[in-house]
Coordinates of C-alpha atoms in Angstrom, one line a residue:
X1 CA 51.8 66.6 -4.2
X2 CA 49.5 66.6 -1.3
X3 CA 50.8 64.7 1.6
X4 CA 48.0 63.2 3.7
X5 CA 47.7 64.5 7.2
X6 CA 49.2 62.9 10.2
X7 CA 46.0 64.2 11.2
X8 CA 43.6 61.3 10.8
X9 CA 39.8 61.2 10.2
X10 CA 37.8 59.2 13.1
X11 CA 37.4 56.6 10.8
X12 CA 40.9 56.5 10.2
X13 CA 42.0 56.5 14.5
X14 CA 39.6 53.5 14.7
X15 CA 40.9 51.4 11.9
X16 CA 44.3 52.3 13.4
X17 CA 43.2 50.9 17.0
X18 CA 41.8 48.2 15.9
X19 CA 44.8 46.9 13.3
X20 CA 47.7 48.9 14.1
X21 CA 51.2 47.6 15.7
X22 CA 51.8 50.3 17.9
X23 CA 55.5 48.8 18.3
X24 CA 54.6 47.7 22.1
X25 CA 56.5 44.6 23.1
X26 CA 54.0 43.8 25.9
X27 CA 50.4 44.1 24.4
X28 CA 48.0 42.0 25.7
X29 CA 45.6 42.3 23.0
X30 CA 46.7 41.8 19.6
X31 CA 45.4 44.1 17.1
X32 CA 42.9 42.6 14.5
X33 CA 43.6 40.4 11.4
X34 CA 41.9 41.6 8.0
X35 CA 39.6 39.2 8.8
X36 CA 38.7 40.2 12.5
X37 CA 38.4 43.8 11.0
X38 CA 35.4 42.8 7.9
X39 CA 34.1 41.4 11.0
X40 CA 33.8 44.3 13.0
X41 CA 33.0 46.3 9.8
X42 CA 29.5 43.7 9.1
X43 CA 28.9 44.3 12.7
X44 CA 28.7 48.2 11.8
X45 CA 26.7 48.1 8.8
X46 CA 24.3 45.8 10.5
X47 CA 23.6 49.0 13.2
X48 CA 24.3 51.7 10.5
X49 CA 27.1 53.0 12.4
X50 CA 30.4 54.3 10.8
X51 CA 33.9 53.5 12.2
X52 CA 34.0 56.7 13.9
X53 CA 31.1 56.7 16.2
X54 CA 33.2 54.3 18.1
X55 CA 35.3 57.0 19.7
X56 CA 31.8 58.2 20.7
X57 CA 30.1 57.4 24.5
X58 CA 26.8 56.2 22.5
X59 CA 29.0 54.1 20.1
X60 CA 31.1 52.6 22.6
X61 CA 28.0 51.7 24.8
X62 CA 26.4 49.9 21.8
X63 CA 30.0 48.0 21.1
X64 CA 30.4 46.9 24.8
X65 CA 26.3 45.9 24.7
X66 CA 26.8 43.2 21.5
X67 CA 30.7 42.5 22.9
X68 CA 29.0 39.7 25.0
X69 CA 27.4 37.4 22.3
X70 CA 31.2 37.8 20.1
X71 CA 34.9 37.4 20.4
X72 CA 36.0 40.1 18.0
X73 CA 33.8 42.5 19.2
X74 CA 35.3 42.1 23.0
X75 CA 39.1 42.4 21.5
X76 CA 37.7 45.4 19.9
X77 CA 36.3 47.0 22.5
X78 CA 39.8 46.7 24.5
X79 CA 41.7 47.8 20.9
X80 CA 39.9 51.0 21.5
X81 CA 41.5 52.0 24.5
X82 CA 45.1 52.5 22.6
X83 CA 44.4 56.3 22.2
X84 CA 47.8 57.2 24.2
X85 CA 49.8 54.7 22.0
X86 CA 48.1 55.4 18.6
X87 CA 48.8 58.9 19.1
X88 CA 52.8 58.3 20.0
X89 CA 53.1 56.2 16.9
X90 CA 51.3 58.4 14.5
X91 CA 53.6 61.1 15.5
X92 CA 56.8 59.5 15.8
X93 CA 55.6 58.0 11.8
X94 CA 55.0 61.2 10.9
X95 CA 58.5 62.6 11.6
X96 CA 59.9 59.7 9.7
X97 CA 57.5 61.0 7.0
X98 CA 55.3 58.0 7.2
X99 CA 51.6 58.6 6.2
X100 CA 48.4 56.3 7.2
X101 CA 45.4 55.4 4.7
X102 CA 42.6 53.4 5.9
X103 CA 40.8 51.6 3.5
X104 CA 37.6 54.1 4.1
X105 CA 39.5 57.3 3.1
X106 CA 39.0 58.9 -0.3
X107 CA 42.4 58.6 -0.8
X108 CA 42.8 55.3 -0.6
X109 CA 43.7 53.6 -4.1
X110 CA 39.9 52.6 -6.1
X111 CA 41.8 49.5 -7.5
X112 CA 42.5 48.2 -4.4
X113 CA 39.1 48.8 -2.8
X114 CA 37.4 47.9 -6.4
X115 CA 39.7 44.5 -7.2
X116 CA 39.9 42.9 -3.8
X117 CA 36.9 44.2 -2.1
X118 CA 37.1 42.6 1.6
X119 CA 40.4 41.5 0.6
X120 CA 41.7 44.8 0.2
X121 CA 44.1 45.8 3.4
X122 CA 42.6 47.6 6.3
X123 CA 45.8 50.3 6.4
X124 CA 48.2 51.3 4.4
X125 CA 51.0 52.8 5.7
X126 CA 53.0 55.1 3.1
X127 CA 56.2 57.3 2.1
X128 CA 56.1 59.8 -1.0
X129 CA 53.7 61.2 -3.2
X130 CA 50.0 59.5 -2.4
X131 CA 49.0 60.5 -5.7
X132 CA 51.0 57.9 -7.7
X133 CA 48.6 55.4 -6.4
X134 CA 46.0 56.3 -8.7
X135 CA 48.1 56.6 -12.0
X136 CA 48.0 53.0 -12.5
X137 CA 50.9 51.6 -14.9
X138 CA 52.6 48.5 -15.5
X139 CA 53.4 46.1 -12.5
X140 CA 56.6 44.2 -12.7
X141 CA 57.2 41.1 -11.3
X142 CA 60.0 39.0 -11.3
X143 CA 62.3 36.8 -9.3
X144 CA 64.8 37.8 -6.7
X145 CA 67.6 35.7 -8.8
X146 CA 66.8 36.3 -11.7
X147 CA 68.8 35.5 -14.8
X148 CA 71.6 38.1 -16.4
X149 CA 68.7 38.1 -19.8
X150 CA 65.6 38.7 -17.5
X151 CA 67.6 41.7 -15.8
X152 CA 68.6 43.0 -18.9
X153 CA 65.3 43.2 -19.7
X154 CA 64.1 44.2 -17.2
X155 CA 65.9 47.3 -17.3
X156 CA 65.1 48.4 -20.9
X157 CA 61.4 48.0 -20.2
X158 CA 62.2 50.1 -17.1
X159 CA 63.9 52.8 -19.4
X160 CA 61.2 53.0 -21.8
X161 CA 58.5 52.7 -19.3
X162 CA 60.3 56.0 -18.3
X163 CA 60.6 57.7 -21.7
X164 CA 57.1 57.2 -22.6
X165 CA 56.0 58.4 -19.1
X166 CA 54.5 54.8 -18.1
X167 CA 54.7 54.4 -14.2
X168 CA 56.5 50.9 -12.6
X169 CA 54.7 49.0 -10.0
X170 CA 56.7 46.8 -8.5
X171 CA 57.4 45.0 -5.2
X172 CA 60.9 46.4 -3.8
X173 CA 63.0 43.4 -3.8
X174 CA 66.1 42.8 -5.0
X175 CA 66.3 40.9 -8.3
X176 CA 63.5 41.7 -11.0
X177 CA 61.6 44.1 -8.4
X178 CA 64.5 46.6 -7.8
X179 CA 66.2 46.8 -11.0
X180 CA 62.7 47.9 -12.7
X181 CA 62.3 50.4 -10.1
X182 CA 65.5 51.7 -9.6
X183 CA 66.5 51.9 -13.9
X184 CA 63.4 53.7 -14.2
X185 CA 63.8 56.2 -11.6
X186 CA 67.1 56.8 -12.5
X187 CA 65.9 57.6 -15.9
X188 CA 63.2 60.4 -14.5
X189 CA 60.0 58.3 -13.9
X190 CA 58.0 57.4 -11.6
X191 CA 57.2 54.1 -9.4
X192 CA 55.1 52.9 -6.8
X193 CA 56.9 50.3 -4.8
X194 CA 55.1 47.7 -2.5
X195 CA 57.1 46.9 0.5
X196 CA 56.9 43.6 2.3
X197 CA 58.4 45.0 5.6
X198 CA 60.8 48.2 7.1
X199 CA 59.2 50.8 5.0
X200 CA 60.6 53.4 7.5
X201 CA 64.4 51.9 6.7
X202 CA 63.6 51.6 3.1
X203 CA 62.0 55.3 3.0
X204 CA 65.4 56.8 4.4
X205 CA 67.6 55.0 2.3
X206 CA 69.7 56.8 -0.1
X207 CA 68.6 54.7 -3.0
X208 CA 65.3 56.0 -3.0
X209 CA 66.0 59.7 -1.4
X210 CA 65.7 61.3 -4.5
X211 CA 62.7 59.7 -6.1
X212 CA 60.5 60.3 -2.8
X213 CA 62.1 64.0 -2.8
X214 CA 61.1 65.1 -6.3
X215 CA 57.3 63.3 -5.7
X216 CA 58.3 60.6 -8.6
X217 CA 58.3 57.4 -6.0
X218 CA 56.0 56.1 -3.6
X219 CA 56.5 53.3 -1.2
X220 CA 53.4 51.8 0.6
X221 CA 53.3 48.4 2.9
X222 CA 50.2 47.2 4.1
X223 CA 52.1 46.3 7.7
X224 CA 52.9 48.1 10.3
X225 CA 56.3 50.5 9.4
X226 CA 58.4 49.0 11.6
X227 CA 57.7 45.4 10.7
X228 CA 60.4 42.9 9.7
X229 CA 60.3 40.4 7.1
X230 CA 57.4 38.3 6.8
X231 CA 57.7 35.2 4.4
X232 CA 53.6 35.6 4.0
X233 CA 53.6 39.1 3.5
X234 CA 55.6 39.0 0.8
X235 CA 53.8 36.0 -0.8
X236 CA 50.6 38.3 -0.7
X237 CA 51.7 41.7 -1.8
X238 CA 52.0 40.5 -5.5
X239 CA 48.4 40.7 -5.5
X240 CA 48.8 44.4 -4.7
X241 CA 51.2 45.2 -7.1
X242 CA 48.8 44.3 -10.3
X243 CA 46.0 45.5 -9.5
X244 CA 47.5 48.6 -9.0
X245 CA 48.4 48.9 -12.4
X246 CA 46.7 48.4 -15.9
X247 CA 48.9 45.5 -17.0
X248 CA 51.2 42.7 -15.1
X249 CA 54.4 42.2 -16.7
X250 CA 56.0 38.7 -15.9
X251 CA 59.3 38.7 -15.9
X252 CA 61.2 35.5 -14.5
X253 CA 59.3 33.0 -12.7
X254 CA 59.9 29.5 -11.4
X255 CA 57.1 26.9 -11.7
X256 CA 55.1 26.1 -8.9
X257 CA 57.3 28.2 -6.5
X258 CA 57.3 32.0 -4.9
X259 CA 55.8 34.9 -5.0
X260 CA 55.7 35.5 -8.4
X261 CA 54.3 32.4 -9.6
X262 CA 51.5 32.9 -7.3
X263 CA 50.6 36.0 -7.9
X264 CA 50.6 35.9 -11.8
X265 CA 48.3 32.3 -11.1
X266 CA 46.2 34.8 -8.8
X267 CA 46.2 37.3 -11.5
X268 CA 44.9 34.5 -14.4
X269 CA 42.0 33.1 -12.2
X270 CA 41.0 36.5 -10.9
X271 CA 41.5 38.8 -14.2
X272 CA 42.5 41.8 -12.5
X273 CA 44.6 42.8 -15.8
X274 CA 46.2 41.3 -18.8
X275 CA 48.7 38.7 -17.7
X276 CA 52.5 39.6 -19.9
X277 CA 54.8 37.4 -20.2
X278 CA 58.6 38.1 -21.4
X279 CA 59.2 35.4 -23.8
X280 CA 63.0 36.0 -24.9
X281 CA 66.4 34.2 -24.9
X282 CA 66.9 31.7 -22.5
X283 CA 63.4 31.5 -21.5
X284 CA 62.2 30.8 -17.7
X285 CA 60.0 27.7 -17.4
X286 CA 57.8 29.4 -15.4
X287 CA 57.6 31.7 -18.1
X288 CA 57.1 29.2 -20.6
X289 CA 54.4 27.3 -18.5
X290 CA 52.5 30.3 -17.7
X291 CA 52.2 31.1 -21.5
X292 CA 50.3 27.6 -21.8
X293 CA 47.9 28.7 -19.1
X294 CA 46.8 31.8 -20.5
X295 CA 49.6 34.3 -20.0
X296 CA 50.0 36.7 -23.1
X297 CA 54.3 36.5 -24.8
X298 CA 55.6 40.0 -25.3
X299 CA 57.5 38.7 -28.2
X300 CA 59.9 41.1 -30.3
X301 CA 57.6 44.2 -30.8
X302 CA 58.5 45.6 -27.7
X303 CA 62.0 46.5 -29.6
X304 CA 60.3 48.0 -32.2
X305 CA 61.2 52.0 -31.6
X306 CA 57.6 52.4 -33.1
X307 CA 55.4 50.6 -30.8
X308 CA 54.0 51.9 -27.9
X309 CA 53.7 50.6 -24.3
X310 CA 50.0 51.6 -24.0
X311 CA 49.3 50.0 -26.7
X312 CA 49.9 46.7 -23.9
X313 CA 46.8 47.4 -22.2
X314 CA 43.8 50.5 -22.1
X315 CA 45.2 53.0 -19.3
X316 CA 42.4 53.5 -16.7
X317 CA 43.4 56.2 -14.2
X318 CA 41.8 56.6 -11.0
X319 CA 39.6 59.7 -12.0
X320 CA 38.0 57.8 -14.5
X321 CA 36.8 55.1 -12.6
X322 CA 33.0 54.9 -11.7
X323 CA 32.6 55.8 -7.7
X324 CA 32.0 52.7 -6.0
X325 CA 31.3 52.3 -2.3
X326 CA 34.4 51.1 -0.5
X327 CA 34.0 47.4 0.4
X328 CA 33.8 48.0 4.1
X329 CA 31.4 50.8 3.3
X330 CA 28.8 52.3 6.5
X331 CA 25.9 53.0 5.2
X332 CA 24.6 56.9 6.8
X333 CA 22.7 56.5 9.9
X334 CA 19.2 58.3 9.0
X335 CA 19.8 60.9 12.2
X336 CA 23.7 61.9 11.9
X337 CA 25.8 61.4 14.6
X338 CA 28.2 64.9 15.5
X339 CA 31.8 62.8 15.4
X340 CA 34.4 65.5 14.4
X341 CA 36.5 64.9 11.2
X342 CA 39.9 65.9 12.2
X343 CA 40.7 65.8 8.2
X344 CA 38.2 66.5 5.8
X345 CA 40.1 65.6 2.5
X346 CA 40.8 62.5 4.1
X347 CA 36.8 61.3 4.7
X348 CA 35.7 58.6 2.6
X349 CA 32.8 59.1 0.0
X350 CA 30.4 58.2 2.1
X351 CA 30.9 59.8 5.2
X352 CA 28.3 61.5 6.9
X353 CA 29.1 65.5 6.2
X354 CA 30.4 67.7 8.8
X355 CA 28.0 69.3 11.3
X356 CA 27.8 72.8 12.0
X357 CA 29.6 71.6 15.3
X358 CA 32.6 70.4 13.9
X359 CA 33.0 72.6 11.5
X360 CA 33.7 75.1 14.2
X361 CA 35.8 73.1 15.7
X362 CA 40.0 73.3 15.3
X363 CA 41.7 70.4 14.3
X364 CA 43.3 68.5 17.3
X365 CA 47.0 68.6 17.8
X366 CA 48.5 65.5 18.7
X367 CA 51.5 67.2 20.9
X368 CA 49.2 68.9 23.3
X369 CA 46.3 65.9 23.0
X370 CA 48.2 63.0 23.2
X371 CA 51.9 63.2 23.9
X372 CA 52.0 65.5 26.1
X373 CA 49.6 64.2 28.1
X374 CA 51.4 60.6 28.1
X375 CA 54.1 62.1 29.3
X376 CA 53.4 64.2 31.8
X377 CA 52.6 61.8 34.2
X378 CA 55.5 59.8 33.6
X379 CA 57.5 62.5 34.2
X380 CA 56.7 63.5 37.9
X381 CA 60.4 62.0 38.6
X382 CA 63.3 62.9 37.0
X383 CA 64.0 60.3 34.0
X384 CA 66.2 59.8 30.8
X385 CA 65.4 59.8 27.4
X386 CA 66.4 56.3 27.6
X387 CA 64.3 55.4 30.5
X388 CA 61.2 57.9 28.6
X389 CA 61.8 55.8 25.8
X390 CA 61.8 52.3 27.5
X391 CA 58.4 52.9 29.1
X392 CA 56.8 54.2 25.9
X393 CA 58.4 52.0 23.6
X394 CA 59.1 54.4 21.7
X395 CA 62.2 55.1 19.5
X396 CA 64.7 57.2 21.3
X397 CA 65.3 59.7 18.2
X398 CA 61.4 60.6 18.9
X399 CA 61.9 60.7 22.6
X400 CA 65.0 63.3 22.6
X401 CA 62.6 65.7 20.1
X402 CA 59.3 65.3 22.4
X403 CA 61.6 66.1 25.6
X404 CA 63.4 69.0 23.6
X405 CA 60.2 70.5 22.7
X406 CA 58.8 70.2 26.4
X407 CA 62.0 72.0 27.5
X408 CA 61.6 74.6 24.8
X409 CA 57.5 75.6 25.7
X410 CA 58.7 75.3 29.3
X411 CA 56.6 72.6 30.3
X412 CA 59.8 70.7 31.1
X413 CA 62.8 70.5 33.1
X414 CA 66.1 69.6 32.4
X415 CA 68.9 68.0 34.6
X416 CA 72.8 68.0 33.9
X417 CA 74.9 65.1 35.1
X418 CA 73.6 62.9 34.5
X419 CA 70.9 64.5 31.5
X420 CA 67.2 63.5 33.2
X421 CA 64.2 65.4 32.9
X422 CA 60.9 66.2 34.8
X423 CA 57.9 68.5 34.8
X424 CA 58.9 72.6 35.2
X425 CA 56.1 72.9 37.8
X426 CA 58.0 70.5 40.0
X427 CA 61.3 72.1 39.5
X428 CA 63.3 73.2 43.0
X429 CA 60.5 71.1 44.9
X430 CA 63.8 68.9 46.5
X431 CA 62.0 67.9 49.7
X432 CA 59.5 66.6 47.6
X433 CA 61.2 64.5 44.9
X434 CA 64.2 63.5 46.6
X435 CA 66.1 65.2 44.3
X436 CA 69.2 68.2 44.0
X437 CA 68.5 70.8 41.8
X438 CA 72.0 71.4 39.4

């Protein structure tokens, strides 16, 4: 189970400071929709540039030079300057065990970048084993109240979907969504589970501490971590959930309303995979209507202790897949630029291959690059964790860990009564700070 790096590819900071939520209350620029983002990305291809080069003097000239004739390019061009607070976020993710994929790296799921092309979300932001993204499955989708019949199905498709090795795809909420995930992780399989909002809550939560521990679950949301619930968000994330999988299963939906009846309508125009539909007692009239437009009934055979769920749909893993160019592709300049690649595994396909310069060259560390450095100069007076934590924004769990760690290389200071801290090189300097020493 390889974990991706907190240490992100150039391509990766960029896509970060141009769509992350960095959790600041006061930000005067708001990072970039999807939209804003394929904007930016044309805008690259056009000058045969990769995300990357942006971090680069001769990039950034060429960005500030064609930020004149266009909107998004300005509000790029100021995104860019977020280095101190991407750098605080990733970290403080990172020791919430919070991963980042950009849509660029290698990665990132195929059926996302192959299925939705533009569509396909800038960032992911991810918990658990990235690797269950590309095992593919079947996606379950369901209401939040569903019936006692549809739940009672649900979990004996979850438990054979288990037994036969067959990974659930589903969307996290309660109803339909968590009683596929949890019955099936409970019976020693594996899940992917599409969050509309608080991935780090749901990551720490005791329901799904095992799963992420043994490698067998992975949550993923395409907003920011921290986010809270977003009636639109979780509309759209059905779209996710089949075409990471090889089959949509359909398990209560109401006509004309939700999440799930939009998704599976998605799912019929665009094809992604075959459209199932659970067709038992006490059938749902959304079921029932999305039968008539296409939708396939699972009828009795999947109680048959002969049949087979594979035999649903053709499994198509990830490593099968031809290698297509991700949607938001750069095509490589003819002369390559020397941007560093902090990760290597992480680069997308198409990348431009390390130089002999940055192959020499040590991955950064973000404590010594970036948070340190934010906080040294905030630090020249004697401050709380609290009061480190206000001006940051960052959560005071993180805070207390940073300061600790400052105190503990000796780069720090610490105060009794009341606890403050302050830089080590300013320490006994009384005159100076306007301070007494303990």
């Amino acid at each position: 189970m390889a974990i991706p790096s907190h240490i992100l590819s150039p391509d990766a900071q960029v896509t970060l400071l141009l769509c992350g939520v960095f959790g600041a209350k006061n930000e005067a620029v708001k990072p970039l929709p999807p939209k804003g983002f394929n904007e930016v990305a044309a805008w690259l291809r056009e000058e045969k540039l990769r995300p990357g080069d942006l971090l680069t003097k001769k990039g950034e000239k060429r960005l500030s030079k064609a930020a004149g004739d266009s909107v998004i390019l300005e509000t790029a061009l100021k995104l860019l300057k977020r280095g101190a607070a991407l750098a605080l976020a990733v970290e403080a993710w990172s020791q919430q065990g919070v991963w980042v994929l950009c849509r660029g790296d290698k990665a990132y799921p195929k059926r996302l970048r192959e299925r939705l092309a533009a569509a396909a979300p800038p960032l992911l932001y991810g918990a658990g084993n990235p690797e269950n993204l590309s095992k593919g499955g079947i996606s379950v989708v369901g209401s939040r109240a569903a019936s006692a019949q549809s739940l009672a199905f649900t979990r004996q498709l979850a438990m054979r979907a288990a037994g036969e090795r067959v990974q659930i795809i589903s969307g996290g909420a309660k109803g339909v969504d968590q009683e596929a995930m949890l019955t099936a992780l409970n019976q020693g399989g594996s899940c992917v589970g599409i969050l509309a909002d608080s991935l780090t809550r749901e990551a720490l939560s005791k329901k799904y501490r095992t799963g992420l521990q043994e490698g067998r679950l992975t949550l993923i949301s395409p907003v920011n971590p921290e986010a809270g619930f977003n009636t639109g968000v979780a509309m759209g994330r059905n779209r996710f959930i089949y075409c990471l999988g090889d089959a949509g299963v359909v398990i209560h939906a109401t006509p004309k309303k939700g999440g799930t009846w939009q998704g599976a309508q998605d799912n019929l125009k665009k094809s992604w995979v075959p459209l199932l539909v659970w067709d038992g007692y006490a059938l749902p009239d959304g079921n029932r209507a999305l039968i008539k437009q296409g939708g396939t009934p699972l009828g009795e055979k999947i109680f048959d202790p002969d049949f087979k769920l594979h035999q649903l749909y053709k499994p198509n893993d990830d490593k099968e897949e031809s290698s297509q160019p991700a949607a938001d592709a750069i095509p490589e300049p003819a002369t390559q630029n020397k941007t560093i690649e902090s990760n290597p595994q992480a680069a997308p396909p198409d990348a431009p291959p390390p130089t002999q310069e940055s192959t020499k060259t040590s991955p950064p560390d973000f404590w010594h690059d970036h948070v340190w450095p934010t906080l040294e100069p905030l630090l020249t007076t004697p401050l709380t964790s609290a009061e480190v934590a206000g001006n940051l924004d960052v959560a005071i769990g993180q805070v207390n860990k940073w300061l600790k760690r400052g105190v503990d290389e000796g780069k720090l200071h610490k105060i009794n009564s009341p606890v403050r801290y302050h830089l080590a090189s300013l320490a006994g300097k009384q005159g100076t700070l306007g301070f007494d020493e303990p």
